[in-house]
PDB file of C-alpha atoms in Angstrom:
ATOM      1  CA  MET A  22      -8.031-103.064 -27.745  1.00 69.00           C
ATOM      2  CA  MET A  23      -8.365-100.038 -25.495  1.00 80.00           C
ATOM      3  CA  GLY A  24      -5.470 -98.041 -24.040  1.00 78.00           C
ATOM      4  CA  PRO A  25      -5.100 -99.759 -20.628  1.00 87.00           C
ATOM      5  CA  ALA A  26      -4.992-103.229 -22.197  1.00 90.00           C
ATOM      6  CA  HIS A  27      -2.477-102.069 -24.793  1.00 92.00           C
ATOM      7  CA  SER A  28      -0.203-100.642 -22.086  1.00 93.00           C
ATOM      8  CA  LEU A  29      -0.432-103.751 -19.918  1.00 94.00           C
ATOM      9  CA  SER A  30       0.376-105.940 -22.894  1.00 95.00           C
ATOM     10  CA  GLY A  31       3.397-103.783 -23.709  1.00 96.00           C
ATOM     11  CA  ALA A  32       4.784-103.975 -20.176  1.00 96.00           C
ATOM     12  CA  ALA A  33       4.187-107.738 -20.044  1.00 96.00           C
ATOM     13  CA  ALA A  34       5.910-108.192 -23.411  1.00 97.00           C
ATOM     14  CA  TRP A  35       9.100-106.433 -22.257  1.00 97.00           C
ATOM     15  CA  LEU A  36       9.147-108.383 -19.001  1.00 96.00           C
ATOM     16  CA  GLY A  37       8.837-111.511 -21.150  1.00 96.00           C
ATOM     17  CA  VAL A  38      11.844-110.358 -23.166  1.00 96.00           C
ATOM     18  CA  GLY A  39      13.680-109.926 -19.873  1.00 95.00           C
ATOM     19  CA  ALA A  40      12.933-113.539 -18.935  1.00 95.00           C
ATOM     20  CA  VAL A  41      14.127-114.764 -22.346  1.00 94.00           C
ATOM     21  CA  ALA A  42      17.280-112.638 -22.100  1.00 93.00           C
ATOM     22  CA  ASP A  43      18.036-114.182 -18.715  1.00 91.00           C
ATOM     23  CA  ALA A  44      17.522-117.685 -20.118  1.00 90.00           C
ATOM     24  CA  LEU A  45      19.940-116.856 -22.950  1.00 90.00           C
ATOM     25  CA  ASP A  46      22.556-115.660 -20.450  1.00 87.00           C
ATOM     26  CA  ARG A  47      22.165-112.006 -21.455  1.00 88.00           C
ATOM     27  CA  PRO A  48      20.332-110.823 -18.329  1.00 90.00           C
ATOM     28  CA  MET A  49      19.009-107.292 -18.116  1.00 93.00           C
ATOM     29  CA  PRO A  50      20.157-105.109 -15.229  1.00 94.00           C
ATOM     30  CA  TRP A  51      17.063-104.311 -13.186  1.00 94.00           C
ATOM     31  CA  PRO A  52      16.941-100.648 -14.399  1.00 94.00           C
ATOM     32  CA  VAL A  53      16.773-101.869 -18.004  1.00 96.00           C
ATOM     33  CA  LEU A  54      13.951-104.243 -17.079  1.00 96.00           C
ATOM     34  CA  VAL A  55      11.958-101.514 -15.316  1.00 95.00           C
ATOM     35  CA  VAL A  56      12.639 -98.695 -17.771  1.00 96.00           C
ATOM     36  CA  GLY A  57      12.070-100.969 -20.778  1.00 96.00           C
ATOM     37  CA  ALA A  58       8.735-102.157 -19.373  1.00 97.00           C
ATOM     38  CA  LEU A  59       7.568 -98.573 -18.845  1.00 96.00           C
ATOM     39  CA  ILE A  60       8.751 -97.448 -22.282  1.00 97.00           C
ATOM     40  CA  CYS A  61       7.077-100.461 -23.887  1.00 97.00           C
ATOM     41  CA  ALA A  62       3.852 -99.716 -21.987  1.00 96.00           C
ATOM     42  CA  GLY A  63       3.924 -96.170 -23.349  1.00 95.00           C
ATOM     43  CA  ALA A  64       4.950 -97.163 -26.862  1.00 97.00           C
ATOM     44  CA  ALA A  65       2.045 -99.608 -26.973  1.00 96.00           C
ATOM     45  CA  LEU A  66      -0.281 -96.589 -27.108  1.00 95.00           C
ATOM     46  CA  ALA A  67       1.620 -94.809 -29.880  1.00 94.00           C
ATOM     47  CA  PRO A  68       0.065 -96.385 -33.016  1.00 95.00           C
ATOM     48  CA  ASP A  69      -3.288 -94.817 -32.113  1.00 93.00           C
ATOM     49  CA  LEU A  70      -1.862 -91.356 -32.795  1.00 93.00           C
ATOM     50  CA  ASP A  71      -3.973 -91.576 -35.954  1.00 91.00           C
ATOM     51  CA  HIS A  72      -7.218 -91.343 -33.910  1.00 90.00           C
ATOM     52  CA  LYS A  73      -8.357 -88.088 -32.320  1.00 87.00           C
ATOM     53  CA  SER A  74     -10.037 -89.801 -29.365  1.00 85.00           C
ATOM     54  CA  ALA A  75      -7.069 -91.999 -28.440  1.00 88.00           C
ATOM     55  CA  THR A  76      -5.162 -91.560 -25.189  1.00 87.00           C
ATOM     56  CA  ILE A  77      -1.957 -90.500 -26.932  1.00 91.00           C
ATOM     57  CA  SER A  78      -3.780 -87.878 -28.984  1.00 90.00           C
ATOM     58  CA  ARG A  79      -4.916 -86.168 -25.772  1.00 88.00           C
ATOM     59  CA  ALA A  80      -1.815 -86.817 -23.641  1.00 89.00           C
ATOM     60  CA  PHE A  81       0.213 -83.724 -24.595  1.00 92.00           C
ATOM     61  CA  GLY A  82      -2.512 -81.143 -25.103  1.00 90.00           C
ATOM     62  CA  PRO A  83      -2.609 -79.080 -28.324  1.00 92.00           C
ATOM     63  CA  LEU A  84       0.718 -80.513 -29.527  1.00 94.00           C
ATOM     64  CA  SER A  85      -0.464 -84.127 -29.612  1.00 93.00           C
ATOM     65  CA  ARG A  86      -3.847 -83.118 -31.051  1.00 94.00           C
ATOM     66  CA  TRP A  87      -2.087 -81.294 -33.883  1.00 95.00           C
ATOM     67  CA  LEU A  88       0.289 -84.211 -34.428  1.00 95.00           C
ATOM     68  CA  CYS A  89      -2.693 -86.570 -34.499  1.00 94.00           C
ATOM     69  CA  MET A  90      -4.283 -84.511 -37.265  1.00 94.00           C
ATOM     70  CA  VAL A  91      -1.056 -84.581 -39.303  1.00 95.00           C
ATOM     71  CA  ILE A  92      -0.499 -88.329 -38.819  1.00 95.00           C
ATOM     72  CA  GLU A  93      -4.119 -89.151 -39.669  1.00 94.00           C
ATOM     73  CA  LYS A  94      -3.948 -87.188 -42.917  1.00 95.00           C
ATOM     74  CA  LEU A  95      -0.582 -88.744 -43.799  1.00 95.00           C
ATOM     75  CA  SER A  96      -1.904 -92.230 -43.082  1.00 95.00           C
ATOM     76  CA  CYS A  97      -4.987 -91.627 -45.209  1.00 95.00           C
ATOM     77  CA  ALA A  98      -2.851 -90.339 -48.100  1.00 95.00           C
ATOM     78  CA  VAL A  99      -0.507 -93.352 -47.918  1.00 96.00           C
ATOM     79  CA  TYR A 100      -3.477 -95.711 -47.855  1.00 96.00           C
ATOM     80  CA  LYS A 101      -5.022 -94.144 -50.945  1.00 95.00           C
ATOM     81  CA  ALA A 102      -1.683 -94.081 -52.777  1.00 95.00           C
ATOM     82  CA  THR A 103      -0.806 -97.717 -52.112  1.00 95.00           C
ATOM     83  CA  ARG A 104      -4.106 -99.591 -51.933  1.00 94.00           C
ATOM     84  CA  MET A 105      -4.729-102.427 -54.376  1.00 94.00           C
ATOM     85  CA  SER A 106      -7.908-103.539 -56.104  1.00 93.00           C
ATOM     86  CA  GLY A 107      -9.074-105.612 -53.129  1.00 93.00           C
ATOM     87  CA  ASP A 108      -8.617-102.841 -50.579  1.00 93.00           C
ATOM     88  CA  PRO A 109     -11.841-100.917 -49.880  1.00 92.00           C
ATOM     89  CA  ARG A 110     -12.111 -97.176 -50.317  1.00 90.00           C
ATOM     90  CA  ARG A 111     -12.016 -95.269 -47.057  1.00 87.00           C
ATOM     91  CA  ALA A 112     -12.061 -91.665 -45.882  1.00 84.00           C
ATOM     92  CA  GLY A 113      -9.991 -91.850 -42.681  1.00 86.00           C
ATOM     93  CA  GLY A 114      -6.519 -93.054 -41.810  1.00 86.00           C
ATOM     94  CA  HIS A 115      -7.115 -94.894 -38.531  1.00 89.00           C
ATOM     95  CA  ARG A 116      -5.542 -98.366 -38.348  1.00 91.00           C
ATOM     96  CA  THR A 117      -3.478 -97.931 -41.477  1.00 94.00           C
ATOM     97  CA  LEU A 118       0.110 -96.644 -41.656  1.00 96.00           C
ATOM     98  CA  THR A 119       0.824 -96.446 -37.920  1.00 96.00           C
ATOM     99  CA  HIS A 120      -0.445-100.004 -37.431  1.00 96.00           C
ATOM    100  CA  THR A 121       2.196-101.696 -39.586  1.00 97.00           C
ATOM    101  CA  TRP A 122       5.478-103.467 -38.854  1.00 97.00           C
ATOM    102  CA  LEU A 123       7.317-100.955 -41.038  1.00 97.00           C
ATOM    103  CA  TRP A 124       6.115 -98.030 -38.936  1.00 97.00           C
ATOM    104  CA  ALA A 125       7.092 -99.867 -35.739  1.00 97.00           C
ATOM    105  CA  VAL A 126      10.618-100.519 -36.985  1.00 97.00           C
ATOM    106  CA  ALA A 127      10.998 -96.962 -38.284  1.00 97.00           C
ATOM    107  CA  MET A 128       9.921 -95.482 -34.939  1.00 97.00           C
ATOM    108  CA  GLY A 129      12.239 -97.751 -32.996  1.00 96.00           C
ATOM    109  CA  ALA A 130      15.193 -97.015 -35.264  1.00 96.00           C
ATOM    110  CA  GLY A 131      14.523 -93.289 -35.169  1.00 96.00           C
ATOM    111  CA  PHE A 132      14.300 -93.110 -31.388  1.00 96.00           C
ATOM    112  CA  ALA A 133      17.366 -95.356 -30.992  1.00 95.00           C
ATOM    113  CA  ALA A 134      19.437 -93.100 -33.220  1.00 94.00           C
ATOM    114  CA  PHE A 135      18.138 -90.029 -31.405  1.00 95.00           C
ATOM    115  CA  ALA A 136      19.101 -91.525 -28.035  1.00 93.00           C
ATOM    116  CA  MET A 137      22.552 -92.583 -29.210  1.00 90.00           C
ATOM    117  CA  LEU A 138      23.435 -89.332 -30.969  1.00 91.00           C
ATOM    118  CA  GLY A 139      21.557 -86.801 -28.857  1.00 91.00           C
ATOM    119  CA  GLY A 140      23.071 -87.554 -25.478  1.00 88.00           C
ATOM    120  CA  ARG A 141      21.431 -87.047 -22.092  1.00 90.00           C
ATOM    121  CA  TRP A 142      18.777 -84.560 -23.218  1.00 93.00           C
ATOM    122  CA  ALA A 143      17.608 -86.864 -25.993  1.00 95.00           C
ATOM    123  CA  VAL A 144      17.334 -89.739 -23.505  1.00 95.00           C
ATOM    124  CA  LEU A 145      15.394 -87.500 -21.119  1.00 96.00           C
ATOM    125  CA  GLY A 146      13.008 -86.512 -23.906  1.00 96.00           C
ATOM    126  CA  ILE A 147      12.369 -90.124 -24.903  1.00 96.00           C
ATOM    127  CA  LEU A 148      11.832 -91.143 -21.291  1.00 96.00           C
ATOM    128  CA  PHE A 149       9.518 -88.188 -20.616  1.00 96.00           C
ATOM    129  CA  VAL A 150       7.236 -88.931 -23.557  1.00 95.00           C
ATOM    130  CA  HIS A 151       6.971 -92.611 -22.742  1.00 96.00           C
ATOM    131  CA  MET A 152       6.644 -92.121 -18.970  1.00 95.00           C
ATOM    132  CA  VAL A 153       3.672 -89.814 -19.566  1.00 94.00           C
ATOM    133  CA  LEU A 154       2.094 -92.384 -21.859  1.00 95.00           C
ATOM    134  CA  ALA A 155       2.810 -95.187 -19.377  1.00 93.00           C
ATOM    135  CA  VAL A 156       1.067 -93.214 -16.629  1.00 92.00           C
ATOM    136  CA  GLU A 157      -1.883 -92.550 -18.927  1.00 91.00           C
ATOM    137  CA  GLY A 158      -2.119 -96.215 -19.866  1.00 89.00           C
ATOM    138  CA  LEU A 159      -1.268 -98.102 -16.682  1.00 88.00           C
ATOM    139  CA  LEU A 160      -2.765 -95.643 -14.191  1.00 84.00           C
ATOM    140  CA  TRP A 161      -5.649 -94.566 -16.385  1.00 68.00           C
ATOM    141  CA  ARG A 162      -8.184 -94.110 -13.595  1.00 60.00           C
ATOM    142  CA  ALA A 163      -5.907 -91.762 -11.639  1.00 62.00           C
ATOM    143  CA  ALA A 164      -4.701 -89.985 -14.796  1.00 58.00           C
ATOM    144  CA  ARG A 165      -8.243 -89.213 -15.935  1.00 60.00           C
ATOM    145  CA  VAL A 166      -9.129 -87.365 -12.740  1.00 51.00           C
ATOM    146  CA  SER A 167      -5.777 -85.528 -12.594  1.00 66.00           C
ATOM    147  CA  SER A 168      -4.753 -82.474 -14.570  1.00 71.00           C
ATOM    148  CA  ASP A 169      -2.457 -82.879 -17.558  1.00 79.00           C
ATOM    149  CA  VAL A 170       0.153 -80.768 -15.781  1.00 84.00           C
ATOM    150  CA  LEU A 171       0.336 -83.222 -12.863  1.00 87.00           C
ATOM    151  CA  VAL A 172       0.809 -86.144 -15.253  1.00 89.00           C
ATOM    152  CA  TRP A 173       3.521 -84.246 -17.125  1.00 91.00           C
ATOM    153  CA  MET A 174       5.275 -83.424 -13.846  1.00 91.00           C
ATOM    154  CA  LEU A 175       5.202 -87.086 -12.849  1.00 91.00           C
ATOM    155  CA  GLY A 176       6.561 -88.039 -16.259  1.00 92.00           C
ATOM    156  CA  ALA A 177       9.356 -85.461 -16.086  1.00 94.00           C
ATOM    157  CA  THR A 178      10.349 -86.444 -12.546  1.00 95.00           C
ATOM    158  CA  SER A 179      10.350 -90.137 -13.419  1.00 94.00           C
ATOM    159  CA  ALA A 180      12.401 -89.499 -16.561  1.00 95.00           C
ATOM    160  CA  TRP A 181      15.035 -87.512 -14.629  1.00 95.00           C
ATOM    161  CA  ILE A 182      15.369 -90.131 -11.881  1.00 95.00           C
ATOM    162  CA  LEU A 183      15.475 -93.093 -14.259  1.00 95.00           C
ATOM    163  CA  ALA A 184      18.014 -91.427 -16.548  1.00 94.00           C
ATOM    164  CA  ASP A 185      20.317 -90.877 -13.548  1.00 94.00           C
ATOM    165  CA  ILE A 186      19.921 -94.508 -12.474  1.00 94.00           C
ATOM    166  CA  LEU A 187      20.637 -95.866 -15.958  1.00 93.00           C
ATOM    167  CA  ASN A 188      23.708 -93.685 -16.309  1.00 91.00           C
ATOM    168  CA  LYS A 189      25.480 -95.280 -13.347  1.00 92.00           C
ATOM    169  CA  PRO A 190      28.091 -97.935 -14.248  1.00 89.00           C
ATOM    170  CA  GLY A 191      26.602-101.402 -14.578  1.00 87.00           C
ATOM    171  CA  ASN A 192      22.993-100.206 -14.600  1.00 89.00           C
ATOM    172  CA  GLY A 193      22.377-100.775 -18.278  1.00 88.00           C
ATOM    173  CA  ALA A 194      23.120 -97.735 -20.434  1.00 89.00           C
ATOM    174  CA  ASP A 195      25.218-100.061 -22.598  1.00 90.00           C
ATOM    175  CA  TRP A 196      23.097-103.187 -22.218  1.00 91.00           C
ATOM    176  CA  LEU A 197      23.214-105.446 -25.292  1.00 87.00           C
ATOM    177  CA  PHE A 198      25.082-102.858 -27.409  1.00 89.00           C
ATOM    178  CA  THR A 199      28.472-102.460 -25.784  1.00 84.00           C
ATOM    179  CA  ALA A 200      30.668-100.747 -28.377  1.00 86.00           C
ATOM    180  CA  PRO A 201      31.824 -97.197 -27.567  1.00 85.00           C
ATOM    181  CA  GLY A 202      29.171 -94.664 -28.561  1.00 84.00           C
ATOM    182  CA  GLN A 203      26.319 -97.200 -28.552  1.00 88.00           C
ATOM    183  CA  GLU A 204      24.958 -96.296 -25.128  1.00 89.00           C
ATOM    184  CA  TYR A 205      21.158 -96.228 -25.036  1.00 92.00           C
ATOM    185  CA  LEU A 206      20.883 -97.790 -28.488  1.00 93.00           C
ATOM    186  CA  TRP A 207      18.717-100.473 -26.854  1.00 95.00           C
ATOM    187  CA  LEU A 208      16.002 -97.883 -26.118  1.00 95.00           C
ATOM    188  CA  GLY A 209      14.639 -98.484 -29.602  1.00 96.00           C
ATOM    189  CA  LEU A 210      13.811-102.114 -28.813  1.00 97.00           C
ATOM    190  CA  PRO A 211      10.926-101.562 -26.355  1.00 97.00           C
ATOM    191  CA  ILE A 212       9.541 -98.926 -28.725  1.00 97.00           C
ATOM    192  CA  VAL A 213       9.448-101.395 -31.626  1.00 98.00           C
ATOM    193  CA  LEU A 214       8.040-104.103 -29.370  1.00 97.00           C
ATOM    194  CA  GLY A 215       5.359-101.840 -27.922  1.00 97.00           C
ATOM    195  CA  ALA A 216       4.094-100.858 -31.370  1.00 97.00           C
ATOM    196  CA  LEU A 217       4.065-104.467 -32.595  1.00 97.00           C
ATOM    197  CA  VAL A 218       2.253-105.667 -29.480  1.00 96.00           C
ATOM    198  CA  HIS A 219      -0.346-102.947 -30.080  1.00 96.00           C
ATOM    199  CA  ASP A 220      -0.819-104.187 -33.638  1.00 95.00           C
ATOM    200  CA  LEU A 221      -1.192-107.793 -32.520  1.00 94.00           C
ATOM    201  CA  GLY A 222      -3.687-106.691 -29.892  1.00 92.00           C
ATOM    202  CA  ASP A 223      -5.772-104.970 -32.547  1.00 92.00           C
ATOM    203  CA  ALA A 224      -5.462-108.044 -34.769  1.00 92.00           C
ATOM    204  CA  ILE A 225      -7.526-110.112 -32.320  1.00 90.00           C
ATOM    205  CA  THR A 226     -10.371-107.591 -32.347  1.00 89.00           C
ATOM    206  CA  VAL A 227     -13.224-107.507 -34.856  1.00 87.00           C
ATOM    207  CA  SER A 228     -11.531-105.177 -37.355  1.00 86.00           C
ATOM    208  CA  GLY A 229      -8.145-106.904 -37.554  1.00 90.00           C
ATOM    209  CA  CYS A 230      -4.938-104.968 -38.278  1.00 94.00           C
ATOM    210  CA  PRO A 231      -2.927-104.400 -41.493  1.00 95.00           C
ATOM    211  CA  VAL A 232       0.355-105.154 -39.738  1.00 95.00           C
ATOM    212  CA  LEU A 233       1.920-106.790 -42.837  1.00 96.00           C
ATOM    213  CA  TRP A 234       1.806-103.651 -45.039  1.00 96.00           C
ATOM    214  CA  PRO A 235       3.353-103.081 -47.567  1.00 94.00           C
ATOM    215  CA  ILE A 236       3.546-106.840 -48.200  1.00 95.00           C
ATOM    216  CA  PRO A 237       0.506-107.745 -50.361  1.00 94.00           C
ATOM    217  CA  VAL A 238      -1.820-110.619 -49.525  1.00 93.00           C
ATOM    218  CA  GLY A 239      -3.735-111.640 -52.621  1.00 91.00           C
ATOM    219  CA  SER A 240      -5.364-108.523 -54.082  1.00 94.00           C
ATOM    220  CA  ARG A 241      -4.941-106.504 -50.882  1.00 95.00           C
ATOM    221  CA  ARG A 242      -1.954-104.539 -49.659  1.00 96.00           C
ATOM    222  CA  TRP A 243      -3.804-103.491 -46.479  1.00 96.00           C
ATOM    223  CA  TYR A 244      -4.933-106.977 -45.517  1.00 95.00           C
ATOM    224  CA  PRO A 245      -6.473-106.914 -41.993  1.00 93.00           C
ATOM    225  CA  LEU A 246      -4.495-109.673 -40.319  1.00 92.00           C
ATOM    226  CA  GLY A 247      -6.307-111.365 -37.466  1.00 89.00           C
ATOM    227  CA  THR A 248      -7.369-114.500 -35.678  1.00 87.00           C
ATOM    228  CA  PRO A 249     -10.294-116.563 -37.043  1.00 87.00           C
ATOM    229  CA  LYS A 250     -13.385-114.373 -36.853  1.00 82.00           C
ATOM    230  CA  PRO A 251     -15.194-116.492 -34.209  1.00 81.00           C
ATOM    231  CA  MET A 252     -12.234-115.825 -31.882  1.00 82.00           C
ATOM    232  CA  ARG A 253     -12.322-112.037 -32.240  1.00 82.00           C
ATOM    233  CA  PHE A 254     -13.980-109.582 -29.869  1.00 80.00           C
ATOM    234  CA  LYS A 255     -14.980-105.933 -29.771  1.00 82.00           C
ATOM    235  CA  ALA A 256     -12.514-103.454 -28.285  1.00 76.00           C
ATOM    236  CA  GLY A 257     -13.446-102.703 -24.699  1.00 74.00           C
ATOM    237  CA  SER A 258     -15.551-105.846 -24.264  1.00 78.00           C
ATOM    238  CA  TRP A 259     -15.593-108.094 -21.192  1.00 81.00           C
ATOM    239  CA  VAL A 260     -12.999-110.384 -22.817  1.00 83.00           C
ATOM    240  CA  GLU A 261     -10.472-107.570 -22.712  1.00 83.00           C
ATOM    241  CA  ALA A 262     -11.216-106.461 -19.143  1.00 83.00           C
ATOM    242  CA  GLN A 263     -11.837-109.815 -17.480  1.00 87.00           C
ATOM    243  CA  VAL A 264      -9.591-112.218 -19.414  1.00 88.00           C
ATOM    244  CA  LEU A 265      -6.785-110.433 -21.249  1.00 88.00           C
ATOM    245  CA  MET A 266      -5.817-107.772 -18.717  1.00 89.00           C
ATOM    246  CA  PRO A 267      -5.550-110.209 -15.770  1.00 91.00           C
ATOM    247  CA  GLY A 268      -3.624-112.542 -18.090  1.00 93.00           C
ATOM    248  CA  PHE A 269      -1.172-109.786 -19.021  1.00 91.00           C
ATOM    249  CA  MET A 270      -0.612-108.998 -15.331  1.00 93.00           C
ATOM    250  CA  LEU A 271      -0.007-112.647 -14.491  1.00 95.00           C
ATOM    251  CA  VAL A 272       2.374-113.275 -17.399  1.00 93.00           C
ATOM    252  CA  GLY A 273       4.190-110.002 -16.785  1.00 93.00           C
ATOM    253  CA  GLY A 274       4.583-110.693 -13.076  1.00 92.00           C
ATOM    254  CA  LEU A 275       5.946-114.201 -13.576  1.00 94.00           C
ATOM    255  CA  SER A 276       8.249-113.036 -16.364  1.00 93.00           C
ATOM    256  CA  GLY A 277       9.580-110.213 -14.216  1.00 91.00           C
ATOM    257  CA  LEU A 278      10.312-112.575 -11.339  1.00 92.00           C
ATOM    258  CA  TRP A 279      12.128-114.900 -13.738  1.00 91.00           C
ATOM    259  CA  ALA A 280      14.105-112.028 -15.246  1.00 91.00           C
ATOM    260  CA  VAL A 281      15.447-110.908 -11.860  1.00 86.00           C
ATOM    261  CA  GLY A 282      16.347-114.456 -10.810  1.00 82.00           C
ATOM    262  CA  PHE A 283      13.578-115.392  -8.383  1.00 81.00           C
ATOM    263  CA  LEU A 284      12.197-118.213 -10.522  1.00 75.00           C
ATOM    264  CA  GLY A 285      15.169-119.220 -12.654  1.00 59.00           C
TER     265      GLY A 285
END
């Protein structure tokens, strides 16, 4: 799928988690619901850091372009080192390492530890990165005609405001993980979810997605998991724009209303 659909699916997924949490009597404070949805929307763009034309690869100027080059080369090297007899030879690293469950979990765990151990500035950094990506994904039309600096300023301002809101008692810094020193540990969850939702979104397109790696399937370690081929579509096709994106908005809206108690 393309960036806007990935971001919408990420936001809808976190709002769905909010509805489930409410049903299980572990409701999210509204700042956790909002911040988690925005982080998940941004994280749902992150696996495409292995592609030079992706939104995330352009979002932070030279830094993200350089990081894209590094990640693409790393992904290609890992693919070549771990492929089995049934995996085809390939020159690039797109849709390999960063499109796996293991990468998603590693990113979530890494960011969670960073947030928990790094204090306020670590939280601000995580929020800034994901707010910028959320703006790029959810407000793509406005972001494309704006300068990068304006998007970064919006991301920084949003991160500062949201960090202050979360830090107030009862607003969710310690949601789900309540032991002393575990504040903001939950920030890793929308990051994991966003990456996995991205992978599942790619799995319903023509190429499929090797989300199961490194678990082998038959003679392939990079098996492109996906729906039955007649049910797949090309990224950016009318199915994505006219069916999936409105569906994500509807599901996300209903889930959000449930999570805050309007429908429960």
